[in-house]
Every structure is written in structure tokens, then in C-alpha cells.
Short mmCIF file of C-alpha atoms and ligand atoms in Angstrom, two decimals:
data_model
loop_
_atom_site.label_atom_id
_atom_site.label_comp_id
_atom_site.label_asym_id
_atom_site.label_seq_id
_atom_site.Cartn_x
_atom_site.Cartn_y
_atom_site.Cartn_z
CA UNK A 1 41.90 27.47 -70.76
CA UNK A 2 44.03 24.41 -70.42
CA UNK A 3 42.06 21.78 -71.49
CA UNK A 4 44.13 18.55 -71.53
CA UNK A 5 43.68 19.35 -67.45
CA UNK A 6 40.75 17.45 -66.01
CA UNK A 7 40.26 18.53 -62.38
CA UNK A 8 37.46 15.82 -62.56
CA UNK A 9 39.68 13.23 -60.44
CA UNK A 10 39.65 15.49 -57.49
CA UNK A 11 36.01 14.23 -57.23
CA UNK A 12 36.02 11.19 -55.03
CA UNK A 13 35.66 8.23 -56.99
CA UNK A 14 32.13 7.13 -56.35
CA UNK A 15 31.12 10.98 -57.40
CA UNK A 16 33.04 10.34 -61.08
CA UNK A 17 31.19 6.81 -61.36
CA UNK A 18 27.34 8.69 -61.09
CA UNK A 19 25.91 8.67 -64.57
CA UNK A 20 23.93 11.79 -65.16
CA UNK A 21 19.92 11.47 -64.99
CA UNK A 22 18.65 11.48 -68.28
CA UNK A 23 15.63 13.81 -68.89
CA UNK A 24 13.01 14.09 -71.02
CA UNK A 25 14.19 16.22 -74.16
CA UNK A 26 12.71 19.86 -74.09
CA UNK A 27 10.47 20.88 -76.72
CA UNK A 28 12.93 23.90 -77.42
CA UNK A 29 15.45 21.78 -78.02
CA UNK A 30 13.77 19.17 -80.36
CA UNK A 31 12.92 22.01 -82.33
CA UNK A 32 16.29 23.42 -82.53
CA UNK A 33 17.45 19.69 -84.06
CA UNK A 34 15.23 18.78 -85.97
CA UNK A 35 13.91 22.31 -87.71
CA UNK A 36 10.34 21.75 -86.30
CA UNK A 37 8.03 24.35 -85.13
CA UNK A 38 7.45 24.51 -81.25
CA UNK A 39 3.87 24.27 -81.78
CA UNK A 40 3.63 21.19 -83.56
CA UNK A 41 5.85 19.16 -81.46
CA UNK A 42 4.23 16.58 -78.82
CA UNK A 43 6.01 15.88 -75.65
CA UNK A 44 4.80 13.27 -73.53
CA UNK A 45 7.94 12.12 -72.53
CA UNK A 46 8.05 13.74 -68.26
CA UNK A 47 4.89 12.42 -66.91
CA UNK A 48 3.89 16.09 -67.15
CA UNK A 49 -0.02 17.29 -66.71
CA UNK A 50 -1.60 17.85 -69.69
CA UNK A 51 -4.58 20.12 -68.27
CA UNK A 52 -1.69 22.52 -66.92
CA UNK A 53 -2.17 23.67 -63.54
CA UNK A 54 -5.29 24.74 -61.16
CA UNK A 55 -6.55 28.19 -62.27
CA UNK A 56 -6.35 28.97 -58.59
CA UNK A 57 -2.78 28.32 -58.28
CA UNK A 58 -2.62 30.22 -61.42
CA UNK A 59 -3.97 33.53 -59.71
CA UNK A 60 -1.90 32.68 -56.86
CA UNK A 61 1.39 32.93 -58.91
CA UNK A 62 0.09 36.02 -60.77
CA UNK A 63 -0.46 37.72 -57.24
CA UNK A 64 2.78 36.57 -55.80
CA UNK A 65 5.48 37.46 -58.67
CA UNK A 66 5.16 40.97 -57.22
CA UNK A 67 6.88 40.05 -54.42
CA UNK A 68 9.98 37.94 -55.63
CA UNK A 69 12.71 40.69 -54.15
CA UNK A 70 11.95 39.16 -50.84
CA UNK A 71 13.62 35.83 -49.58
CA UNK A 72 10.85 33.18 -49.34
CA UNK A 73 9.55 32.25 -46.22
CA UNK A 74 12.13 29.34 -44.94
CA UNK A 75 9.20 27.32 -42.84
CA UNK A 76 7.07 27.59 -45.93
CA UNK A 77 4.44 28.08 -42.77
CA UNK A 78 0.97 28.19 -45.01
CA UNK A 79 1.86 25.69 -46.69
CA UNK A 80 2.94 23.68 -43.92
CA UNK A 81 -0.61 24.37 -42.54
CA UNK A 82 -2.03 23.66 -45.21
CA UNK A 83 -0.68 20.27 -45.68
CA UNK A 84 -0.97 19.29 -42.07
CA UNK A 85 -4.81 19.73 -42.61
CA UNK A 86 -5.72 17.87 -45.63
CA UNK A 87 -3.33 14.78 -44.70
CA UNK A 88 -3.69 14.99 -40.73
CA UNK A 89 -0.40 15.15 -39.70
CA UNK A 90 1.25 17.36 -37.43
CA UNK A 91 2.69 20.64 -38.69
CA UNK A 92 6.38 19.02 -36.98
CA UNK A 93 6.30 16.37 -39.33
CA UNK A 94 6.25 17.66 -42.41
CA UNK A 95 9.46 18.61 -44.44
CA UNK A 96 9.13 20.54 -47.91
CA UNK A 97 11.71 19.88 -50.60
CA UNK A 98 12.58 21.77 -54.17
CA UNK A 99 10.70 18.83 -55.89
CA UNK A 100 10.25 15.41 -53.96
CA UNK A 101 13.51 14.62 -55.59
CA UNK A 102 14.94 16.85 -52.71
CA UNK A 103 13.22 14.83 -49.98
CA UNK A 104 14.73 11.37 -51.49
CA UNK A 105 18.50 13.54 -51.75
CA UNK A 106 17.87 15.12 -48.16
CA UNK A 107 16.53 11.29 -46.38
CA UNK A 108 20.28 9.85 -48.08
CA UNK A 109 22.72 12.78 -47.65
CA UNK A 110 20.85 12.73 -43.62
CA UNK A 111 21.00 8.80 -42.86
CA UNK A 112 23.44 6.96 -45.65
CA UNK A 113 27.50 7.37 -45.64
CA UNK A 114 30.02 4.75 -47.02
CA UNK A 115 29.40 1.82 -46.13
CA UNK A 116 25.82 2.04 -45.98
CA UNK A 117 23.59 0.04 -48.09
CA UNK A 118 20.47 1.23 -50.11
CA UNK A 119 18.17 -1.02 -51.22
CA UNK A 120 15.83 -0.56 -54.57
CA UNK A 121 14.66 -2.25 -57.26
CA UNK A 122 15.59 -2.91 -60.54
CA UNK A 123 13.17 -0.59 -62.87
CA UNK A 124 12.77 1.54 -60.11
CA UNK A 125 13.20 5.48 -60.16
CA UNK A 126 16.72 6.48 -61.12
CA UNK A 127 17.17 8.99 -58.32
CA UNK A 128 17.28 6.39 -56.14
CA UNK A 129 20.63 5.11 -57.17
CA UNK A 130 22.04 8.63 -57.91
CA UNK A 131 21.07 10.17 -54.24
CA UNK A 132 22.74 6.81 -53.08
CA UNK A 133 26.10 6.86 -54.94
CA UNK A 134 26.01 11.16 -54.48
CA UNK A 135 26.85 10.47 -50.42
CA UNK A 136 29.40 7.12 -51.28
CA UNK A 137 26.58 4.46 -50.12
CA UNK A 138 26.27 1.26 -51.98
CA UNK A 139 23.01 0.38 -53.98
CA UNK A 140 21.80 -3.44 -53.18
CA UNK A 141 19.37 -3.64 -56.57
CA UNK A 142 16.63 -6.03 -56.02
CA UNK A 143 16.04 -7.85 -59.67
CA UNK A 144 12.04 -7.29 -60.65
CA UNK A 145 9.41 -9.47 -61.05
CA UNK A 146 7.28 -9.05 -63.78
CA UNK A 147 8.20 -5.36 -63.89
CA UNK A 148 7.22 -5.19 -60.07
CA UNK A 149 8.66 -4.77 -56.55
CA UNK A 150 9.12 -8.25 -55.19
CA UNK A 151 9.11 -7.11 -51.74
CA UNK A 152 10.01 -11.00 -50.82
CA UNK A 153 13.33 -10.26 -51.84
CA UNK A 154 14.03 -6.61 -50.30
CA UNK A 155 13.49 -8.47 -46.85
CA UNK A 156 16.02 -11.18 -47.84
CA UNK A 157 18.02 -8.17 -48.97
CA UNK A 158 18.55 -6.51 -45.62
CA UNK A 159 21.84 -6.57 -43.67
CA UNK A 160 23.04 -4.93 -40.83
CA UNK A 161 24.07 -2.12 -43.25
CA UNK A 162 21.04 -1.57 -44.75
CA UNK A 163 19.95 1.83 -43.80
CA UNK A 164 17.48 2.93 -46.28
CA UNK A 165 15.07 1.00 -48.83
CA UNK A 166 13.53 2.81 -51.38
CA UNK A 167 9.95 1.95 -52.37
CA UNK A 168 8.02 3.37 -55.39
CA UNK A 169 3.89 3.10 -55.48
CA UNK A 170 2.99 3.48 -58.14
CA UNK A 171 6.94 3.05 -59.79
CA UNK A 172 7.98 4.82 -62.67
CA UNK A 173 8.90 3.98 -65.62
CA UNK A 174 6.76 0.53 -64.83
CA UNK A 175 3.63 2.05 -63.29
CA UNK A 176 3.48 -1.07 -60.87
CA UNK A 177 1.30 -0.77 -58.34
CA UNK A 178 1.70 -2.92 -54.76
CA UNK A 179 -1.83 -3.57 -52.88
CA UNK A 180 -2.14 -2.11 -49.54
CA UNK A 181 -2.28 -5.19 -47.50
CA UNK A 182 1.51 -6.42 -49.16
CA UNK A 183 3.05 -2.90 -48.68
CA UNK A 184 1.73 -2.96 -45.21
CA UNK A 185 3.07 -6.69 -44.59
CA UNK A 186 6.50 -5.67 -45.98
CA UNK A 187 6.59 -2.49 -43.93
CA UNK A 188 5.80 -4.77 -40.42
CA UNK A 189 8.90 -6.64 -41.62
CA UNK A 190 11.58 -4.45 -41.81
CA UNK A 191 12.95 -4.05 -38.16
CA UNK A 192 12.64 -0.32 -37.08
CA UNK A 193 16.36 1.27 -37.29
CA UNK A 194 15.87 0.91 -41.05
CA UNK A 195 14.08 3.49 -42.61
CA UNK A 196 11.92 3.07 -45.41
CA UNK A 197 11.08 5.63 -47.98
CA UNK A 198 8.00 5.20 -49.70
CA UNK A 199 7.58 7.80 -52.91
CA UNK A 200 4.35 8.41 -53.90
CA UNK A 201 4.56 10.75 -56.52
CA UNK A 202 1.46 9.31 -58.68
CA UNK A 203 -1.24 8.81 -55.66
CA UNK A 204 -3.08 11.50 -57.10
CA UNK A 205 -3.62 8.88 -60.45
CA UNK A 206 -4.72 5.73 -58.28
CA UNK A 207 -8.41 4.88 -57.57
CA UNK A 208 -10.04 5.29 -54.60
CA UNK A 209 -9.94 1.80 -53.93
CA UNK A 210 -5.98 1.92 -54.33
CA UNK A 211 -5.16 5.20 -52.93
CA UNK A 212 -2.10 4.95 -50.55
CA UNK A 213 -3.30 4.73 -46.74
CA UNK A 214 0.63 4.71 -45.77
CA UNK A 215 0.14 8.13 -43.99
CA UNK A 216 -2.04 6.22 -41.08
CA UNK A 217 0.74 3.98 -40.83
CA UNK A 218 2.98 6.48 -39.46
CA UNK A 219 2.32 6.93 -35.85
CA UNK A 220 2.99 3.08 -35.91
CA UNK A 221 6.21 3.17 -38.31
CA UNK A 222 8.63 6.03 -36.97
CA UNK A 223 10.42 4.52 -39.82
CA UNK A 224 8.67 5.49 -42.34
CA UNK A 225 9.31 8.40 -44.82
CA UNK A 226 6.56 9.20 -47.01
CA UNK A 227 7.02 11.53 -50.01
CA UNK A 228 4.61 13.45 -52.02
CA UNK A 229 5.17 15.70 -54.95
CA UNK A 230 3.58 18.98 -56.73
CA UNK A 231 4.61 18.05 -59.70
CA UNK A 232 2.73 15.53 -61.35
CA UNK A 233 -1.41 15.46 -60.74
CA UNK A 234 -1.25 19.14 -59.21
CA UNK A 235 0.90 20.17 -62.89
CA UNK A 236 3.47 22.26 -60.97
CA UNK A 237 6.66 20.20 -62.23
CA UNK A 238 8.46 23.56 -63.53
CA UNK A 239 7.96 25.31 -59.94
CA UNK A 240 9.63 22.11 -58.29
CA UNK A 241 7.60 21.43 -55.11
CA UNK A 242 7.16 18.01 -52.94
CA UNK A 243 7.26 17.18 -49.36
CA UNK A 244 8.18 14.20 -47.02
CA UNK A 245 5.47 13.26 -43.77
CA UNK A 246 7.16 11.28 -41.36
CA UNK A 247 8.13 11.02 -37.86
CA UNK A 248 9.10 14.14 -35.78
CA UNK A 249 12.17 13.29 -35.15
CA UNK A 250 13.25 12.15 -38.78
CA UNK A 251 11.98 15.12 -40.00
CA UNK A 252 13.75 17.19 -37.51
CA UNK A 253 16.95 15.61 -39.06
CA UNK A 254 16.14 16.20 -42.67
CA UNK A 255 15.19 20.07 -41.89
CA UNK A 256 18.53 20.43 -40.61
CA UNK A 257 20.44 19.21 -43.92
CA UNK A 258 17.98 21.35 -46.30
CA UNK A 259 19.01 24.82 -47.76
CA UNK A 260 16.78 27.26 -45.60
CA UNK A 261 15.46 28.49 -48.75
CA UNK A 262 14.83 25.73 -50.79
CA UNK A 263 11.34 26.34 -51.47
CA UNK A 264 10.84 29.18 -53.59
CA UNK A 265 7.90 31.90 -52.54
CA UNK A 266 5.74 31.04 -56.05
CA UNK A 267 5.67 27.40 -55.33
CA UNK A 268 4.43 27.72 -51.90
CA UNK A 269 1.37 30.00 -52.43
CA UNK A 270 1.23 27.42 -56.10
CA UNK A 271 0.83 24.66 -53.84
CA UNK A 272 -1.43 25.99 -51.11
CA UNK A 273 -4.08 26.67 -54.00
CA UNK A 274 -3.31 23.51 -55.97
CA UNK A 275 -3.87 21.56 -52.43
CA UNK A 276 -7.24 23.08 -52.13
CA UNK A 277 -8.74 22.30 -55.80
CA UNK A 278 -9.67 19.03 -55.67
CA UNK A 279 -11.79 19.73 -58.96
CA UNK A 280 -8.58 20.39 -60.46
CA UNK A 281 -7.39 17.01 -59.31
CA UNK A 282 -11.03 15.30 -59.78
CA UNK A 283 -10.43 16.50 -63.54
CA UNK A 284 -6.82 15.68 -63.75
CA UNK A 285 -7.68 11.84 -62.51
CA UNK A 286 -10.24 11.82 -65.19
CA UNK A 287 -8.88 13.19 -67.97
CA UNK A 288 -6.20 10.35 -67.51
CA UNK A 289 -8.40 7.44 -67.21
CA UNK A 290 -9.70 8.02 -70.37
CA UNK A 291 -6.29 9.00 -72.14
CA UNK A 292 -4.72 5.59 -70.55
CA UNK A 293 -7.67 3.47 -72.25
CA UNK A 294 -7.22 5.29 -75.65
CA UNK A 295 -3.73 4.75 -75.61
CA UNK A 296 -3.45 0.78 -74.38
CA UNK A 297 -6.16 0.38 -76.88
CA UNK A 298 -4.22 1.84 -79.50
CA UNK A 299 -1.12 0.05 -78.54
CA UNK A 300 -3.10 -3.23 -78.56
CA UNK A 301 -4.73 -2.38 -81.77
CA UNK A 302 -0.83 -1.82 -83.28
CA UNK A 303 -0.04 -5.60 -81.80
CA UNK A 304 1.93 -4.04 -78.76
CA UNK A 305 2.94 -5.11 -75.45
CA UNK A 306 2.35 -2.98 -72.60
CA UNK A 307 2.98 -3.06 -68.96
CA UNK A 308 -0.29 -2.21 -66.91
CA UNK A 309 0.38 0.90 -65.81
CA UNK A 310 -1.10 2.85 -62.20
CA UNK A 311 0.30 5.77 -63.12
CA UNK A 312 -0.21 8.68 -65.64
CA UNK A 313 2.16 7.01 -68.11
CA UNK A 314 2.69 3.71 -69.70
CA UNK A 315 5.81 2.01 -70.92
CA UNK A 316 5.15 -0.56 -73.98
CA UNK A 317 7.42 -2.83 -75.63
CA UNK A 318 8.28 -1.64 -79.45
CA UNK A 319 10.70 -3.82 -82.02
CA UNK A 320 13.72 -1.41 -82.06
CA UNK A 321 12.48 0.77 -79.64
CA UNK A 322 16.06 3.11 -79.77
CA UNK A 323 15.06 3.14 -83.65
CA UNK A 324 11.59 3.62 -83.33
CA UNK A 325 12.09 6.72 -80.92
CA UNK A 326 14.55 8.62 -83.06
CA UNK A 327 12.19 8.16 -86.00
CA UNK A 328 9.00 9.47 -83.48
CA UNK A 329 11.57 12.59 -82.94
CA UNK A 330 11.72 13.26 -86.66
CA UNK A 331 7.57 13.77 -86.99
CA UNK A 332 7.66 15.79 -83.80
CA UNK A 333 6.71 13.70 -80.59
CA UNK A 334 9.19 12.81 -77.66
CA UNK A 335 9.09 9.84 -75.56
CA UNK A 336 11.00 8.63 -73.54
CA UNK A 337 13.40 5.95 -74.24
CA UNK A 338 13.85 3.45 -70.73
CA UNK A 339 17.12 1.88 -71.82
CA UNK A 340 19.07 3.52 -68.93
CA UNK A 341 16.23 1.56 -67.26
CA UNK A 342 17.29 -1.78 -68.29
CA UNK A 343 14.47 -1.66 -70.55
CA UNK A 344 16.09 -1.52 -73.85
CA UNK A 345 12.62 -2.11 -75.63
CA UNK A 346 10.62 -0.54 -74.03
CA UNK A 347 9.43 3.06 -74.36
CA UNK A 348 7.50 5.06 -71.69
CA UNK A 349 4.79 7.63 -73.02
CA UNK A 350 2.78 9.88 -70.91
CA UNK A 351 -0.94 10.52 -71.29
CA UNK A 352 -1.49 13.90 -72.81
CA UNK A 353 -4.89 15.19 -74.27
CA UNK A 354 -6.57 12.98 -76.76
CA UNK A 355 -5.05 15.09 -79.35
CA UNK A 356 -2.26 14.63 -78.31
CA UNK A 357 -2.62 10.79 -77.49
CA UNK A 358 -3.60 10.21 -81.14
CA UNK A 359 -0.84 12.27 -82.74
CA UNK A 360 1.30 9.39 -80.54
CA UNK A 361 -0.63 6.65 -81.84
CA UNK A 362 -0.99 8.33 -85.78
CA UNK A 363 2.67 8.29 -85.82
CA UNK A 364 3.58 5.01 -84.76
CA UNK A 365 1.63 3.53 -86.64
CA UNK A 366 3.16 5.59 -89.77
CA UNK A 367 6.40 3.81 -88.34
CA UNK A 368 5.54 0.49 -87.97
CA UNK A 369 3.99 0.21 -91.03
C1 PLP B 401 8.25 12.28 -61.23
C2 PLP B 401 8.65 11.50 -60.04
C3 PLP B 401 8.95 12.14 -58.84
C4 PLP B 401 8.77 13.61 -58.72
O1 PLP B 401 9.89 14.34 -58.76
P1 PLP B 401 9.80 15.87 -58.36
O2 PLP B 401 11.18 16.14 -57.86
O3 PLP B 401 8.80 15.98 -57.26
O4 PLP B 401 9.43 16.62 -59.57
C5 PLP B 401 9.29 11.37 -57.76
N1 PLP B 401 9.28 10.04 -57.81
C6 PLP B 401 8.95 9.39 -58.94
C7 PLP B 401 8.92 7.91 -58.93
C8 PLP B 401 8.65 10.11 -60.08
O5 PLP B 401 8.35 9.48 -61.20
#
């Protein structure tokens, strides 16, 4: 193989410029560097479920991995049904993606080209910005306030390019939350050719009194994209799973720029079950309410910072946080750092099982001392 030859530059430039998304580091591979046993090692570092997944959708996937020779089916139509039922939309708009990630990738590669402007906020998701520079579309990154959205600016933000805004509710790695009433406000705002997409991958994790009413909006936004995702609350992350409500005719759009298989046959009878457990979910919600409170309070009992979170993670501000991380590595637990964030100290830890949780806190505390 030639390698002085870099066939990289064929690669328009605005494709060479994307920085790859950073993940949380696998167990495996922690274990691989660092000599540890898989069993001991912690990872709350992917806003994973700690419970696992429904019991339901694990009989589901038991049943179904029978029948993998066959294609899956491309209209995903059970779960379609299903979906349309518990959120009360119609059946037309509804479009499934392989993770919600898919629905954000499929709503830019659809409406954005060059020339286009994105907006999003700083601290915001960091698909966002990749799905946006992916198609040759130019990000317009609103600076945060306190951590947050400051939706005041977005609406200063829009031009007559502005084709897409991207909204997270909660956002990750913050876990900023915006109150119905401002979201709605905001949403009245933005004139109707622009489309908005809200993502709101941790509804599941919000109070009742909080919980997203966005999908009533939608017979009076046609601009409005919602997306929802399997793999956080309903624990089916690996299986990669989400889906977008909107208007018919959006979603008509984005169903023509999906693969026709892009939502594998597991998933979809995964999610039908997982859809229908709410004690799953009712246990899920719970078990991170009280991991949330024992972690802030250990954070505050260690004399750290941390930015109220909505979701089932929290990000906290650490003295040498790039330090402090590697060192966390070495006795077995990943985080995840936020620097690519613009948060060079902060770090962002998810809420596992209290065992888990105080492992977190047992070991920081070994470090800071
Ligand atoms: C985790 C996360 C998602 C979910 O991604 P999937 O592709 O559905 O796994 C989407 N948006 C935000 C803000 C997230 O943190």
C-alpha cells in the first residue's frame, strides 16, 4: 500500500474539516489499556440505562433473533402503530431512524445544502454541527447563557438562510431544561419556512410537571420536527432506535432520503414492547431521581460545582478535569470528558445504580484528596 498517498483531499473540503464525534470509551477497551478486569470497571460515561432494558422487550428480542435471514420490514408498520397510539399522531407522520441521530442526519441531508445556515447553541449536542458540516451548511453557534439555550438570541440569529435550528430539551452535556411556556414563545417566533428541530431524547427523565407538550404543538407548527429516541429511558442504545413526529409532508421528505432498511427487525419488535412498559419507564424515572440526588450530594459534599441537570446525567466542574479523568480511568470508571464541548472543566457523569454512583464518588474523592 502506498502510504505517502492520501486520497483524503478528494473529500470536499468542508467533509475534511468535520472532527470525528468523540464517544464514550468502551468498557472492552478500558480494559485492554489499562489491564483491568471487565467486571470491575464502571462506565457512566453514554447516558446509558443502568436497569438495562424492559424484560418485555427482552422476550421480544429472544423471539425475534430467529428470524434475522429476512430483510426487516421497511415501514417498521407495528411500530409505526404503535407509536401513533401512545403519542396521537397520525401513522403519516411519523419517520423511524437507526437512532434519533438518524432523524437529526436525515432533517439536514433533506432541507440544508451550502449556503444554508444551521443554527445551535454553544454546549449543545455535537451532532448538530457534524450533520450540518456532513451536507456543506454553515453552523451559526449561539454563545450560552448560564449553560442554557438563550432562545433571545437564536431569533436575533435568523437570516434569510437560516433553514434549520436545532433545539435540545433537556440538552446534553448541560442537562438544561427550557419551560414550556418559553419554548412555546420561541417556537411562535420563528416564521414558518424555517424548520425547527426539537430533540428530546431525555423526556422520559423530566417530571410530569416538565414533560414536553411540543407534540400538541404540531398541527399548529408544520415546522416543527420533533425527535424521540429508544435509547436512553427505554435502555435500547446498542439496538439504535429513535423516531421524528412532524408534519406529513416533512416527513414525507425525510422517508424519501432514509435507507429503506434502516431500522433493523430486533429494534422494532424492542421498541414496540419497550413503548408499552411504562413500569419499565416508571422504574427507570425513579431509579434516576434518587441516583441524581446521591450524586449532586456527593459532589457538593467534595466542594464541587455542578450544573442542574434535567437529564439522566450531570456535568460538574473538577480542578484539572483532563487530569482528574485519566486518573478516574486508572481505578476503573469512565466519564466523560466535555472539552470538545467547550467545557474544558467540566466532566459529565451518568447516573448508574447506587453502586455504581458511589464507586464514582469513592474514587474521586481518593483523587482529590
Ligand atoms: C443521546 C442523545 C441522543 C440519542 O441518540 P440516539 O441516536 O437516539 O442513540 C439524541 N440527542 C441527544 C441530545 C442525546 O444526548
Amino acid at each position: 500500500m502506498n502510504t505517502t498517498l492520501n486520497l483524503a483531499n478528494l473529500a470536499p473540503e468542508y467533509i475534511r474539516e468535520i472532527a470525528p464525534y468523540q464517544g464514550g470509551k468502551p468498557i472492552s477497551e478500558l480494559a485492554r489499556e489499562m489491564g483491568l478486569d471487565e467486571a470491575e470497571i464502571v462506565k457512566l460515561a453514554s447516558n446509558e440505562n443502568p436497569l438495562g432494558i424492559s424484560p418485555k422487550a427482552q422476550m421480544a428480542i429472544d423471539d425475534a433473533i430467529s428470524d434475522i435471514a429476512r430483510y426487516p420490514d421497511g415501514n417498521s408498520f407495528a411500530l409505526r402503530d404503535a407509536v401513533s397510539q401512545k403519542f396521537k399522531v397520525n401513522t403519516n407522520q411519523i419517520v423511524f431512524g437507526n437512532g434519533s441521530n438518524d432523524i437529526l442526519e436525515l432533517a439536514a441531508r433533506a432541507f440544508l445544502t451550502v449556503g444554508d445556515e444551521a443554527i445551535y447553541s454553544q454546549h449543545a449536542f455535537a451532532v448538530y454541527k457534524l450533520v450540518t458540516q456532513a451536507v456543506g451548511a454553515t453552523g451559526v453557534v449561539i454563545p450560552a447563557k448560564n449553560y442554557a439555550h438563550d432562545l433571545d438570541a437564536f431569533a436575533k440569529a435568523i437570516t434569510p438562510k437560516t433553514k434549520l435550528i436545532f433545539i435540545a430539551n433537556p440538552n446534553n452535556p448541560t442537562g438544561t431544561h427550557i419551560k414550556k411556556d418559553t419554548l412555546r414563545g420561541f417556537i411562535h417566533k420563528v416564521p414558518c419556512h424555517v424548520l425547527i428541530l426539537l430533540d428530546e431524547a431525555y423526556d422520559e427523565y423530566l417530571s410530569l410537571e416538565d414533560k414536553s407538550e411540543a407534540i400538541s404543538w404540531l398541527s399548529e407548527f408544520p415546522n416543527l420536527i420533533i425527535s424521540r429516541t429508544f435509547s436512553k429511558a427505554y435502555g435500547l442504545a446498542g439496538l439504535r432506535v429513535g423516531f421524528g413526529l412532524m408534519h406529513a409532508s416533512v416527513a414525507d421528505i425525510l422517508n424519501r432520503v432514509r435507507q429503506p432498511f434502516n431500522v433493523n427487525s430486533i429494534a422494532q419488535v424492542a421498541a414496540v414492547e419497550s413503548l408499552a412498559d411504562n413500569d419499565f419507564v416508571a422504574r427507570s424515572y425513579a431509579a434516576n431521581q434518587a441516583g441524581m440526588a446521591q450524586i449532586t450530594q456527593g459532589l457538593t459534599k467534595l466542594g464541587l460545582e455542578y450544573i442542574v441537570s434535567y437529564g439522566n446525567f450531570v456535568s460538574f466542574k473538577v480542578p484539572n478535569a483532563s487530569n482528574v479523568n485519566q486518573q478516574l480511568l486508572k481505578k476503573g470508571v469512565i466519564v466523560r470528558p466535555v472539552a470538545n464541548y467547550e467545557m474544558p472543566d467540566h466532566l459529565r457523569v451518568s447516573i448508574g445504580l447506587f453502586s455504581e454512583n458511589a464507586k464514582f464518588l469513592e474514587m474521586l474523592k481518593e483523587i482529590l484528596e
